[in-house]
Coordinates of C-alpha atoms in Angstrom, one line a residue:
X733 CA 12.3 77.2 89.2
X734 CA 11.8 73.5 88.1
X735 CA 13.2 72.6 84.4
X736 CA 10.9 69.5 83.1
X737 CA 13.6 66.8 80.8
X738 CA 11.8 64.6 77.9
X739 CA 11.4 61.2 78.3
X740 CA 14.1 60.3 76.0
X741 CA 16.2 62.6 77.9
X742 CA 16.0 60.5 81.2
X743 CA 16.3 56.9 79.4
X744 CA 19.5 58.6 77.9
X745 CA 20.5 59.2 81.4
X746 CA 19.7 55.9 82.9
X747 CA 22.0 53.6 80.7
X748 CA 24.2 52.0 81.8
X749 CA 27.9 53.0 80.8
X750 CA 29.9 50.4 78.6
X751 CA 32.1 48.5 81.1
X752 CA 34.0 46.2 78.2
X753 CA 35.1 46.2 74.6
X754 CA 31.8 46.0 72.0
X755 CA 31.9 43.5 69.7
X756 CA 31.5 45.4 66.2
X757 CA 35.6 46.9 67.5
X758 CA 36.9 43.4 68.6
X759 CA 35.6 41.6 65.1
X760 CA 38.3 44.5 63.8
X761 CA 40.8 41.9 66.0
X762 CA 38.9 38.7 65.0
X763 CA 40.5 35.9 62.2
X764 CA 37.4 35.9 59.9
X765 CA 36.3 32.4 58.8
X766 CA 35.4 32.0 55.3
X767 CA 34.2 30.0 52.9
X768 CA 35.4 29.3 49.2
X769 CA 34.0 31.0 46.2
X770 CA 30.9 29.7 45.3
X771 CA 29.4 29.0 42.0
X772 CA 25.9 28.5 41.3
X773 CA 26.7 27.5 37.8
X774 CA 28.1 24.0 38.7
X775 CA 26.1 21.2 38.3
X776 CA 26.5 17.2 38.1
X777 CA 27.9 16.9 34.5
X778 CA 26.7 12.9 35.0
X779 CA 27.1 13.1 30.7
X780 CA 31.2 14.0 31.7
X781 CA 31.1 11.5 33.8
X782 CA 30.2 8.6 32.7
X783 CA 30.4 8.6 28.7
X784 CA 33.9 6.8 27.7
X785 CA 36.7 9.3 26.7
X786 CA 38.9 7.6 24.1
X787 CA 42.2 9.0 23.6
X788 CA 42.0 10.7 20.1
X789 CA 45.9 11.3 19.1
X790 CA 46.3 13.5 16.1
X791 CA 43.1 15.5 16.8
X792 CA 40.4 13.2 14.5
X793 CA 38.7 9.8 15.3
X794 CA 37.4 8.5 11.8
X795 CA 34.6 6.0 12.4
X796 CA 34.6 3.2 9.5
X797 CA 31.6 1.3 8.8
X798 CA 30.2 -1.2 7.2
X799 CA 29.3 -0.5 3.7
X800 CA 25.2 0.8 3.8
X801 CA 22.9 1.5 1.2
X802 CA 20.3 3.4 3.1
X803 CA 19.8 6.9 1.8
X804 CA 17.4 9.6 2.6
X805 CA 16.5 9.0 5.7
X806 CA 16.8 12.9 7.2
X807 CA 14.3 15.2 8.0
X808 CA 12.6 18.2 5.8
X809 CA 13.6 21.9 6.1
X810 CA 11.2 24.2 5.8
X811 CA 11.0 28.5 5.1
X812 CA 7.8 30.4 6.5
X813 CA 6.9 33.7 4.5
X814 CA 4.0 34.4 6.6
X815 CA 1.2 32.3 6.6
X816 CA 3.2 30.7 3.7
X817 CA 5.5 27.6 3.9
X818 CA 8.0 26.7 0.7
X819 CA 10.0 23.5 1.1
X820 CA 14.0 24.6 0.7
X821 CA 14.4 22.9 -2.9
X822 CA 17.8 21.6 -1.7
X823 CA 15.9 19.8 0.7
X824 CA 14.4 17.0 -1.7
X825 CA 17.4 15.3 -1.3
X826 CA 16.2 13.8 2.0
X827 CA 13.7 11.3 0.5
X828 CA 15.6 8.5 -0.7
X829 CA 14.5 8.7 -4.1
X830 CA 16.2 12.2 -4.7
X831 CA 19.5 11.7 -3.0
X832 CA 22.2 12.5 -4.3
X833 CA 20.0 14.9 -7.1
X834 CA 21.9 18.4 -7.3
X835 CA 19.8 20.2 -10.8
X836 CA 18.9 22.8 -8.8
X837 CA 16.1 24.0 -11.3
X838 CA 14.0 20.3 -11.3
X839 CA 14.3 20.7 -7.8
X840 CA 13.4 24.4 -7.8
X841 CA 10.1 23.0 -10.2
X842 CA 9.1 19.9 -7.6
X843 CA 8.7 22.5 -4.6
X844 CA 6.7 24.9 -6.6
X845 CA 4.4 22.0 -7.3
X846 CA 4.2 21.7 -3.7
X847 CA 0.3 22.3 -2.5
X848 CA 0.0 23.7 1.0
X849 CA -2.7 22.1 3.1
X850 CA -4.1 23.1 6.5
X851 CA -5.0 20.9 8.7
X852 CA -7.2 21.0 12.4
X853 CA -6.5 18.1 15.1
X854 CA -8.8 15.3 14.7
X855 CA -8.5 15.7 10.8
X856 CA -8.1 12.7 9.4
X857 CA -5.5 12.7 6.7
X858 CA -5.6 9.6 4.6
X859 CA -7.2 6.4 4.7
X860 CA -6.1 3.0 5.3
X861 CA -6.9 1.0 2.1
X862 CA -7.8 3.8 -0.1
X863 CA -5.3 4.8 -3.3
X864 CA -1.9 6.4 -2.6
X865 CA -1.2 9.1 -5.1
X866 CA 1.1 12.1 -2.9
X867 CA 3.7 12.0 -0.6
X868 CA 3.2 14.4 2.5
X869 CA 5.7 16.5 3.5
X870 CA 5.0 17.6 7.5
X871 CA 5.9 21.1 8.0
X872 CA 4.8 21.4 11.5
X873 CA 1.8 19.8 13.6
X874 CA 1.9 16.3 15.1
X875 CA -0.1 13.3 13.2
X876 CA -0.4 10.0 14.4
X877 CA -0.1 6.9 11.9
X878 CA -2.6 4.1 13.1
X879 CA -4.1 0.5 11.4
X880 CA -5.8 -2.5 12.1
X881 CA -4.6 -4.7 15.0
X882 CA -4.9 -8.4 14.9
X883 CA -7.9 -8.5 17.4
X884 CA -10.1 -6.0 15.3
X885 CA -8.6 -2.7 17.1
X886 CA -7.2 0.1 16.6
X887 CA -2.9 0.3 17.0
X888 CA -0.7 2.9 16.8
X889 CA 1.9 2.7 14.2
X890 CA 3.6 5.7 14.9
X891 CA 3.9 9.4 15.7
X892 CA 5.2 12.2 13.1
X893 CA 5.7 15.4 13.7
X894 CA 8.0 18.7 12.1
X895 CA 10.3 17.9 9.4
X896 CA 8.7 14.0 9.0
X897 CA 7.0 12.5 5.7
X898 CA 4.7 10.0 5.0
X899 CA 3.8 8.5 1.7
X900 CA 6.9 8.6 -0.8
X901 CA 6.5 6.0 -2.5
X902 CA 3.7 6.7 -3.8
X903 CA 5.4 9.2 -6.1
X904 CA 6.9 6.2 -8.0
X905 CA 4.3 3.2 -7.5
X906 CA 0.6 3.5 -9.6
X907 CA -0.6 0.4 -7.1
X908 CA 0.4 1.8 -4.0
X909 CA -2.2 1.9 -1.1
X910 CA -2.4 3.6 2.3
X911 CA -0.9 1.3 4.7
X912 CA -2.7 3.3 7.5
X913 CA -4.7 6.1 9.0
X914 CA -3.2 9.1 9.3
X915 CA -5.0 11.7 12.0
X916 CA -4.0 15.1 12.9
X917 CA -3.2 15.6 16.6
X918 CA -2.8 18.8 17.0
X919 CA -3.5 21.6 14.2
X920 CA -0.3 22.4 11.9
X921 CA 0.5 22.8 8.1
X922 CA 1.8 20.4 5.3
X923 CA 2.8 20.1 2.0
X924 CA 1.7 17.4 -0.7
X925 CA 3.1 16.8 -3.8
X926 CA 1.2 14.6 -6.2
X927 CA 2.3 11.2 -8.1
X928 CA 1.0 13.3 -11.3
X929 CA 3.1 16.7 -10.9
X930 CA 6.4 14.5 -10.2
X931 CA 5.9 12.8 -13.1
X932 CA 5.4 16.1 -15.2
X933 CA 8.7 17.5 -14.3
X934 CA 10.6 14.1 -14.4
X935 CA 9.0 13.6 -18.1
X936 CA 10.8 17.1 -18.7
X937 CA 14.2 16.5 -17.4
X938 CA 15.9 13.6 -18.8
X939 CA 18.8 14.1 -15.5
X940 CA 16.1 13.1 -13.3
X941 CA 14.9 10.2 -15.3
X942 CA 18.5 8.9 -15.9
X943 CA 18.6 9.3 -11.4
X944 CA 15.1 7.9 -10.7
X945 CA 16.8 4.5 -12.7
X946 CA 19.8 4.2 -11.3
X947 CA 17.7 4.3 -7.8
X948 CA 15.6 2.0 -8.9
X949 CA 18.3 -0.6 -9.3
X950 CA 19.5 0.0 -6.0
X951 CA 17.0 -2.4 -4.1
X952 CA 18.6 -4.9 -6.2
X953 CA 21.8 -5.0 -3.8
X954 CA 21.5 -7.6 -1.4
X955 CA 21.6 -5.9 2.4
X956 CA 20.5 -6.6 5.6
X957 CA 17.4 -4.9 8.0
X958 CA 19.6 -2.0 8.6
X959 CA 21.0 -2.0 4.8
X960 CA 24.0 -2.8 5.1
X961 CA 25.6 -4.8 2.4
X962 CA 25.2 -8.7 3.2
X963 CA 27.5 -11.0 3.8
X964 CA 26.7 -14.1 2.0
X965 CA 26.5 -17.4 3.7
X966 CA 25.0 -20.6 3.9
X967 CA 23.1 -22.5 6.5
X968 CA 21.4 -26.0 7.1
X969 CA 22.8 -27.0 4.2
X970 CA 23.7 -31.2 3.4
X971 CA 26.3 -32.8 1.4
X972 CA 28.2 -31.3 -0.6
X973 CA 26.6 -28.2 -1.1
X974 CA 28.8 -24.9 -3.3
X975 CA 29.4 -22.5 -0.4
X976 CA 28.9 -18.6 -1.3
X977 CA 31.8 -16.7 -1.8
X978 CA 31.7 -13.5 0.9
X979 CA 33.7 -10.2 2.0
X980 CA 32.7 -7.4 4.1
X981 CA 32.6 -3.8 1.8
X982 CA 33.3 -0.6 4.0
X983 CA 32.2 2.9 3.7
X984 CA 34.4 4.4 1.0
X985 CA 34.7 8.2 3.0
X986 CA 33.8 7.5 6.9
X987 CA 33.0 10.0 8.7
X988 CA 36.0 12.1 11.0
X989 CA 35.4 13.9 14.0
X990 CA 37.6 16.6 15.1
X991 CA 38.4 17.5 18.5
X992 CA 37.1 20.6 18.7
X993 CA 38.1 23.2 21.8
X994 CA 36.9 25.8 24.5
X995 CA 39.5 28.3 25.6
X996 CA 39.4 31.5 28.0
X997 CA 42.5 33.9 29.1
X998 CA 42.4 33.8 32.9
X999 CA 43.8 37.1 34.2
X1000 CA 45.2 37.6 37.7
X1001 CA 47.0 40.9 38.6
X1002 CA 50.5 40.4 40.6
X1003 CA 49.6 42.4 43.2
X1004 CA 46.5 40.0 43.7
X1005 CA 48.9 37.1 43.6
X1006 CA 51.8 38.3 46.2
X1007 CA 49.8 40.0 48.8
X1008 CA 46.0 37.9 49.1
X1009 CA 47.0 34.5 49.1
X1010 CA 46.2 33.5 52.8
X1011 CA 44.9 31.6 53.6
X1012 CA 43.5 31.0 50.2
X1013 CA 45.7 30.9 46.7
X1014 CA 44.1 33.4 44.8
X1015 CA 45.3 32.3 41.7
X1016 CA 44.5 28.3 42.3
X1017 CA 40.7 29.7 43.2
X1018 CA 40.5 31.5 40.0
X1019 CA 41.7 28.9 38.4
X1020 CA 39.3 26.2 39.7
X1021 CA 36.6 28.0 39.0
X1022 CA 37.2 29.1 35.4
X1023 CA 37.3 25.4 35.0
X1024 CA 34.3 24.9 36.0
X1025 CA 32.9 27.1 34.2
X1026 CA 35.3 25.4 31.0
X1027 CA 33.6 22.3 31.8
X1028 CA 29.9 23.2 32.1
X1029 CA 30.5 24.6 28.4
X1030 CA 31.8 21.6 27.2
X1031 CA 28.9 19.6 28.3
X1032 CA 26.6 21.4 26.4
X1033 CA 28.7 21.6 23.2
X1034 CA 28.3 18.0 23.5
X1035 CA 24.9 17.9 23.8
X1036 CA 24.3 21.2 21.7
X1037 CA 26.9 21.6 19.2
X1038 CA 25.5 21.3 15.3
X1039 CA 28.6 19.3 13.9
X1040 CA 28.8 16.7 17.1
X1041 CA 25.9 17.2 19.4
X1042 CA 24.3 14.1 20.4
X1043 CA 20.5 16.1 19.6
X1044 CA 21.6 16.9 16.1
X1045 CA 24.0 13.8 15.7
X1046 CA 21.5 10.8 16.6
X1047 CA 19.8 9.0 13.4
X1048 CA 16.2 10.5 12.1
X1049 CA 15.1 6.5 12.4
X1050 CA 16.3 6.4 16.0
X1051 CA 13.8 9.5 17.0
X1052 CA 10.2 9.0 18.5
X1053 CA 8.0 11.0 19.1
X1054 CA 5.6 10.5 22.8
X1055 CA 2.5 9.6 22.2
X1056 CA 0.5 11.7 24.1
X1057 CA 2.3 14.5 24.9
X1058 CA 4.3 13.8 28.3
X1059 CA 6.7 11.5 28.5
X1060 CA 4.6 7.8 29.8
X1061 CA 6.4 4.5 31.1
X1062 CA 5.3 3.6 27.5
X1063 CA 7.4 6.0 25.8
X1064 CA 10.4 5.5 27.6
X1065 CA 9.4 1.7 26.5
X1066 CA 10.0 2.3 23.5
X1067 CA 12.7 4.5 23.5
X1068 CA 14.6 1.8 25.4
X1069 CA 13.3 -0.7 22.9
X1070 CA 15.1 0.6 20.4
X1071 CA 18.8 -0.2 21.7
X1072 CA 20.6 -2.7 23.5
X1073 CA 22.6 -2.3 26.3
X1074 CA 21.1 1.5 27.1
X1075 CA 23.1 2.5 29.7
X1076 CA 21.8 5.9 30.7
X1077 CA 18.4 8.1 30.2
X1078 CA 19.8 12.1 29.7
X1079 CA 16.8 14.3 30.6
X1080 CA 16.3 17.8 31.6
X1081 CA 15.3 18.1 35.4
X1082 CA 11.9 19.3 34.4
X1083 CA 11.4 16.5 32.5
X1084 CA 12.2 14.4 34.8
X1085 CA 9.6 16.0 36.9
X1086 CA 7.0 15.2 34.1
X1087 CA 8.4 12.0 34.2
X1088 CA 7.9 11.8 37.7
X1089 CA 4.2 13.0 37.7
X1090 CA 2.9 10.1 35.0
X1091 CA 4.3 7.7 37.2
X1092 CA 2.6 8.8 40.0
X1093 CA -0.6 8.7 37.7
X1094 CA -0.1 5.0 37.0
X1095 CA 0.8 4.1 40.8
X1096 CA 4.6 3.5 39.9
X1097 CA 7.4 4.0 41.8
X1098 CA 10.7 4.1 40.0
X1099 CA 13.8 2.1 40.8
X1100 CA 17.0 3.4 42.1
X1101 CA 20.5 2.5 41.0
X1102 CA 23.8 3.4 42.6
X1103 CA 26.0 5.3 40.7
X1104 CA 29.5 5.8 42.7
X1105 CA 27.8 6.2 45.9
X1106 CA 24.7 8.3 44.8
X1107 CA 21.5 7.1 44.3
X1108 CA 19.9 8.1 41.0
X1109 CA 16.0 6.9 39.8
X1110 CA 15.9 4.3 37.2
X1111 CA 13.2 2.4 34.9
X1112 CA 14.3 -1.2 34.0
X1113 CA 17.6 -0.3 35.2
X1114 CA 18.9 1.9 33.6
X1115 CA 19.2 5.1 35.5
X1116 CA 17.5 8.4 34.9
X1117 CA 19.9 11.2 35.1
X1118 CA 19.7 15.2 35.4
X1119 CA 21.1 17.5 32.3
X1120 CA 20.2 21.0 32.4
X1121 CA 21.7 21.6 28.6
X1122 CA 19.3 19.9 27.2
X1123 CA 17.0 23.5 25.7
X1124 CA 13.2 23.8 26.7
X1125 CA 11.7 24.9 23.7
X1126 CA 9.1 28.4 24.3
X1127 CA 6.2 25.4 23.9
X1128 CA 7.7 23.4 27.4
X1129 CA 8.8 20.8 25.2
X1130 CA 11.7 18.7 25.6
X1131 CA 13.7 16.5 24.5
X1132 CA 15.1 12.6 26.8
X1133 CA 18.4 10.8 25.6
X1134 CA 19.0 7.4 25.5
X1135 CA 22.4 6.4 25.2
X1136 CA 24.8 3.0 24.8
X1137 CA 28.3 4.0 25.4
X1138 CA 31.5 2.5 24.9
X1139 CA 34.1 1.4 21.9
X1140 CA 33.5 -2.1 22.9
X1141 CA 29.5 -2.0 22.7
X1142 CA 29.5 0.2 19.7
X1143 CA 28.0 3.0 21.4
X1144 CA 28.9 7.2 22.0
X1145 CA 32.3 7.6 22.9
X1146 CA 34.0 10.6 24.2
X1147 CA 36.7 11.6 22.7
X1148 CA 40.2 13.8 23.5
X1149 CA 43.4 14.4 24.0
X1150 CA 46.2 13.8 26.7
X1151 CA 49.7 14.4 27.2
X1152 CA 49.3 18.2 26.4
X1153 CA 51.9 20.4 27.2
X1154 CA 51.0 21.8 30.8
X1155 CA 48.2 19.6 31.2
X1156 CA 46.3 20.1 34.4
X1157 CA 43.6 17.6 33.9
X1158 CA 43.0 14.6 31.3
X1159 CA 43.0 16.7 28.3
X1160 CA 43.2 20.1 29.5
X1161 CA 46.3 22.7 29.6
X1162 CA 46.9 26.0 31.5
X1163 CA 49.6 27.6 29.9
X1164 CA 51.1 30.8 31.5
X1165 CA 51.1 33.6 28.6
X1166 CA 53.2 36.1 30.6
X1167 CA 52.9 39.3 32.5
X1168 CA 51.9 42.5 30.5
X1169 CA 52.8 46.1 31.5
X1170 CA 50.3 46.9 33.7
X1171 CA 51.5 43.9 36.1
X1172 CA 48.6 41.2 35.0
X1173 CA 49.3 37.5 34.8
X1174 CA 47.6 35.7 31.6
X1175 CA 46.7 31.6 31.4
X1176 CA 45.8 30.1 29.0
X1177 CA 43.2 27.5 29.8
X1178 CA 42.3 25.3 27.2
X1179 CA 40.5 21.6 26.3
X1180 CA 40.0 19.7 23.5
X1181 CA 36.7 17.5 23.4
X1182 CA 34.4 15.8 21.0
X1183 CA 31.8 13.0 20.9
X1184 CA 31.7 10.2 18.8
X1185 CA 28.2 7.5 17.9
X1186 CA 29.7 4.9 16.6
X1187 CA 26.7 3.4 15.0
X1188 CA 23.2 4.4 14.7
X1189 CA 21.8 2.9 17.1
X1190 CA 23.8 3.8 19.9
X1191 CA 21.9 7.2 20.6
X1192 CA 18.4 7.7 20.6
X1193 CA 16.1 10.7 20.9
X1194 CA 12.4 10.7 22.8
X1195 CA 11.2 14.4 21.1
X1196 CA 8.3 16.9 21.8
X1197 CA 8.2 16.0 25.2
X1198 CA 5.8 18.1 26.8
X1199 CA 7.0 19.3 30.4
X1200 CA 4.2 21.6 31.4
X1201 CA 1.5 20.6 34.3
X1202 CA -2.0 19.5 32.5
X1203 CA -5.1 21.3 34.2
X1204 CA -6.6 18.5 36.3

């Protein structure tokens, strides 16, 4: 009798017996090599880098100033109910003529004489020549400001956009005329408020009269471009000629800024510690990573942080906005323009893409500058560097910074402490807390940081940058 086998029974039989020891046992007997722990989160931190840390003993840098009479030059806060916007009464006190005003009920009676108006892009606005009888207060939507040029044309005097206003003084001058066309760009919403309503409430509050005089006299201090109080002086002058008598006025309360501080509790068990530290210390690995981590946070509190963030810290008059949308050799012109000695363009990578693309449109290729051994892209010069902190807004807008930095140029400083007790780096400690019950090791890992802009025009803002592809 003949018994038949399955195929897979004779290939079973045909192979071959193992004559030597299999790799998956011998990698049991095998050193494994291995990297270090990896972090995605790390990135350049060019803003760490290269802004100017100034040692900042007692925990406050007070920045003292030339005595300025410009006032009012913020931006307007809006509240939506709905399809419904209502300028924050508080909020007044950002035009120049209301600063300083705090009768909360006259200011309570100008925004509910506020007259919400709707408007379509291509609207146009006003009209260059005609009567000026209302300010216009932008609550969102983008409008671009434009006059006569010398040669008959068209120009662009500027682009405003959320929080902006155009027109104030008409509220106070009966002759004043439009200096300009004013033309929606995109659709959005504003608020007007008419010479005639102002004057109702101020005819009924004798506070805001007594105010509106006092800032009426203020033109009559004598101050420079940026209004600062002048220093008198004489020039091309003959003979004997009376000199002007001169001093330099400061700021009566500068401004301070305190250090301020990002701290975690690194945790290692002892266990950890005694038995897994080859070949790599455990604890020094845990350690260099959590700074890491420490130092990515503290580069976006500097760009992010309400009370020292350069996007919320740079001067309303030192913001642009593009004029087109994406961010053109033109705009970075102009943001350049604004500043001298600009020492570095801050840009989200995907804006730096954008940037990237309109150059390509216009058949440019940027520069590069070394930077300690790296070669970054430039325009004019000054280099063109990666920040991932600065926020995309849910419209692919962004935002590019343009800095000058340095004590010496007047420009953003860093600023923090050194000398701390258990200091691992240039102002940052890892203290040992102890060792609980359950066998744990705590450090404290701590740094104090802050940032500094010296004057206005230090740090400037290119805003509603749009990052998003256009259809071809």
């Amino acid at each position: 009798m003949t018994v038949e086998t399955s195929p897979e029974a004779q290939a079973g039989a045909q192979a071959p017996q193992q004559t030597s020891l299999g790799t998956a046992a011998a990698r049991n007997l095998a050193t494994t090599t291995k990297s270090a722990p990896q972090m995605q989160e790390i990135t350049s931190r060019w803003l760490l880098k290269l802004l100017p840390w100034v040692e900042t003993k007692g925990g406050a840098y007070r920045v003292n100033r030339r005595l300025t009479y410009t006032v009012g030059d913020g931006r307007i806060d809006f509240v939506q109910d709905g399809a419904n916007v209502r300028i924050i009464p508080r909020e007044f006190g950002e035009l120049a003529l209301l600063r300083g005003f705090e009768d909360d009920e006259v200011l309570g009676a100008l925004a509910n004489r506020c007259q919400q108006r709707e408007f379509a892009a291509g609207d146009v606005l006003v009209e260059r020549g005609t009567p000026a009888d209302q300010i216009h207060l932008i609550a969102h939507g983008r409008i671009k400001q434009s006059s006569a040029g010398q040669y008959d044309d068209q120009v662009t005097v500027a682009v405003l956009a959320d929080g902006d206003r155009f027109g104030e003084n008409a509220l106070l001058d009966a002759d004043a005329t439009w200096d300009y066309t004013a033309t929606a760009e995109t659709s959005g919403t504003l608020l007007t408020l008419s010479r005639a309503d102002f004057s109702s409430v101020m005819a009924a509050s004798p506070q805001l009269q007594e105010h509106i005089r006092q800032f009426s006299a203020l033109p009559q201090q004598r101050q420079n471009k940026h209004g600062e109080a002048e220093i008198a002086m004489s020039a091309g002058h003959v003979g004997e000629a009376e000199l002007p008598g001169a001093f330099v006025d400061y700021e009566a309360q500068p401004r301070e800024y305190e250090l301020s501080i990002a701290q975690t509790v690194l945790r290692v068990h002892t266990r950890v510690a005694d038995l897994y530290n080859g070949p790599m210390n455990q604890m020094e690995e845990q350690l260099r990573l959590t700074i890491e981590a420490l130092r990515e946070r503290q580069e976006h509190e500097l760009v992010n942080n309400r009370e020292f963030g350069l996007l919320h810290n740079a001067a309303f008059n030192q913001r642009i906005q593009t004029h087109s949308g994406p961010p053109t050799p033109d705009d970075l012109d102009e943001l350049l323009c604004r500043r001298r000695g600009t020492k570095m363009l801050l840009a989200h990578p995907k804006t730096i893409a954008a940037i990237g693309r309109e150059f390509n449109k216009r058949g440019l290729y940027p520069t590069h500058v070394d930077l300690g051994g790296q070669m970054v892209p430039a325009w004019r010069g000054v280099p063109i560097l990666p920040c991932n902190k600065i926020p995309i807004t849910k419209e692919n807008t962004s935002s590019v910074l343009a800095l000058r930095t340095g004590e010496d140029n007047q420009g953003v400083i860093g600023l923090r402490q050194t000398g701390l007790p258990e200091e691992y780096e240039p102002g940052l400690s890892v203290r040992f807390m102890g060792i609980d019950e359950r066998a744990i090791m705590s450090y404290l890992v701590t740094t104090y940081y802050s940032a500094a802009v010296l004057v206005p025009d230090a740090l400037g803002v290119l805003e509603n940058v749009q990052i998003a592809r256009r259809p071809e």
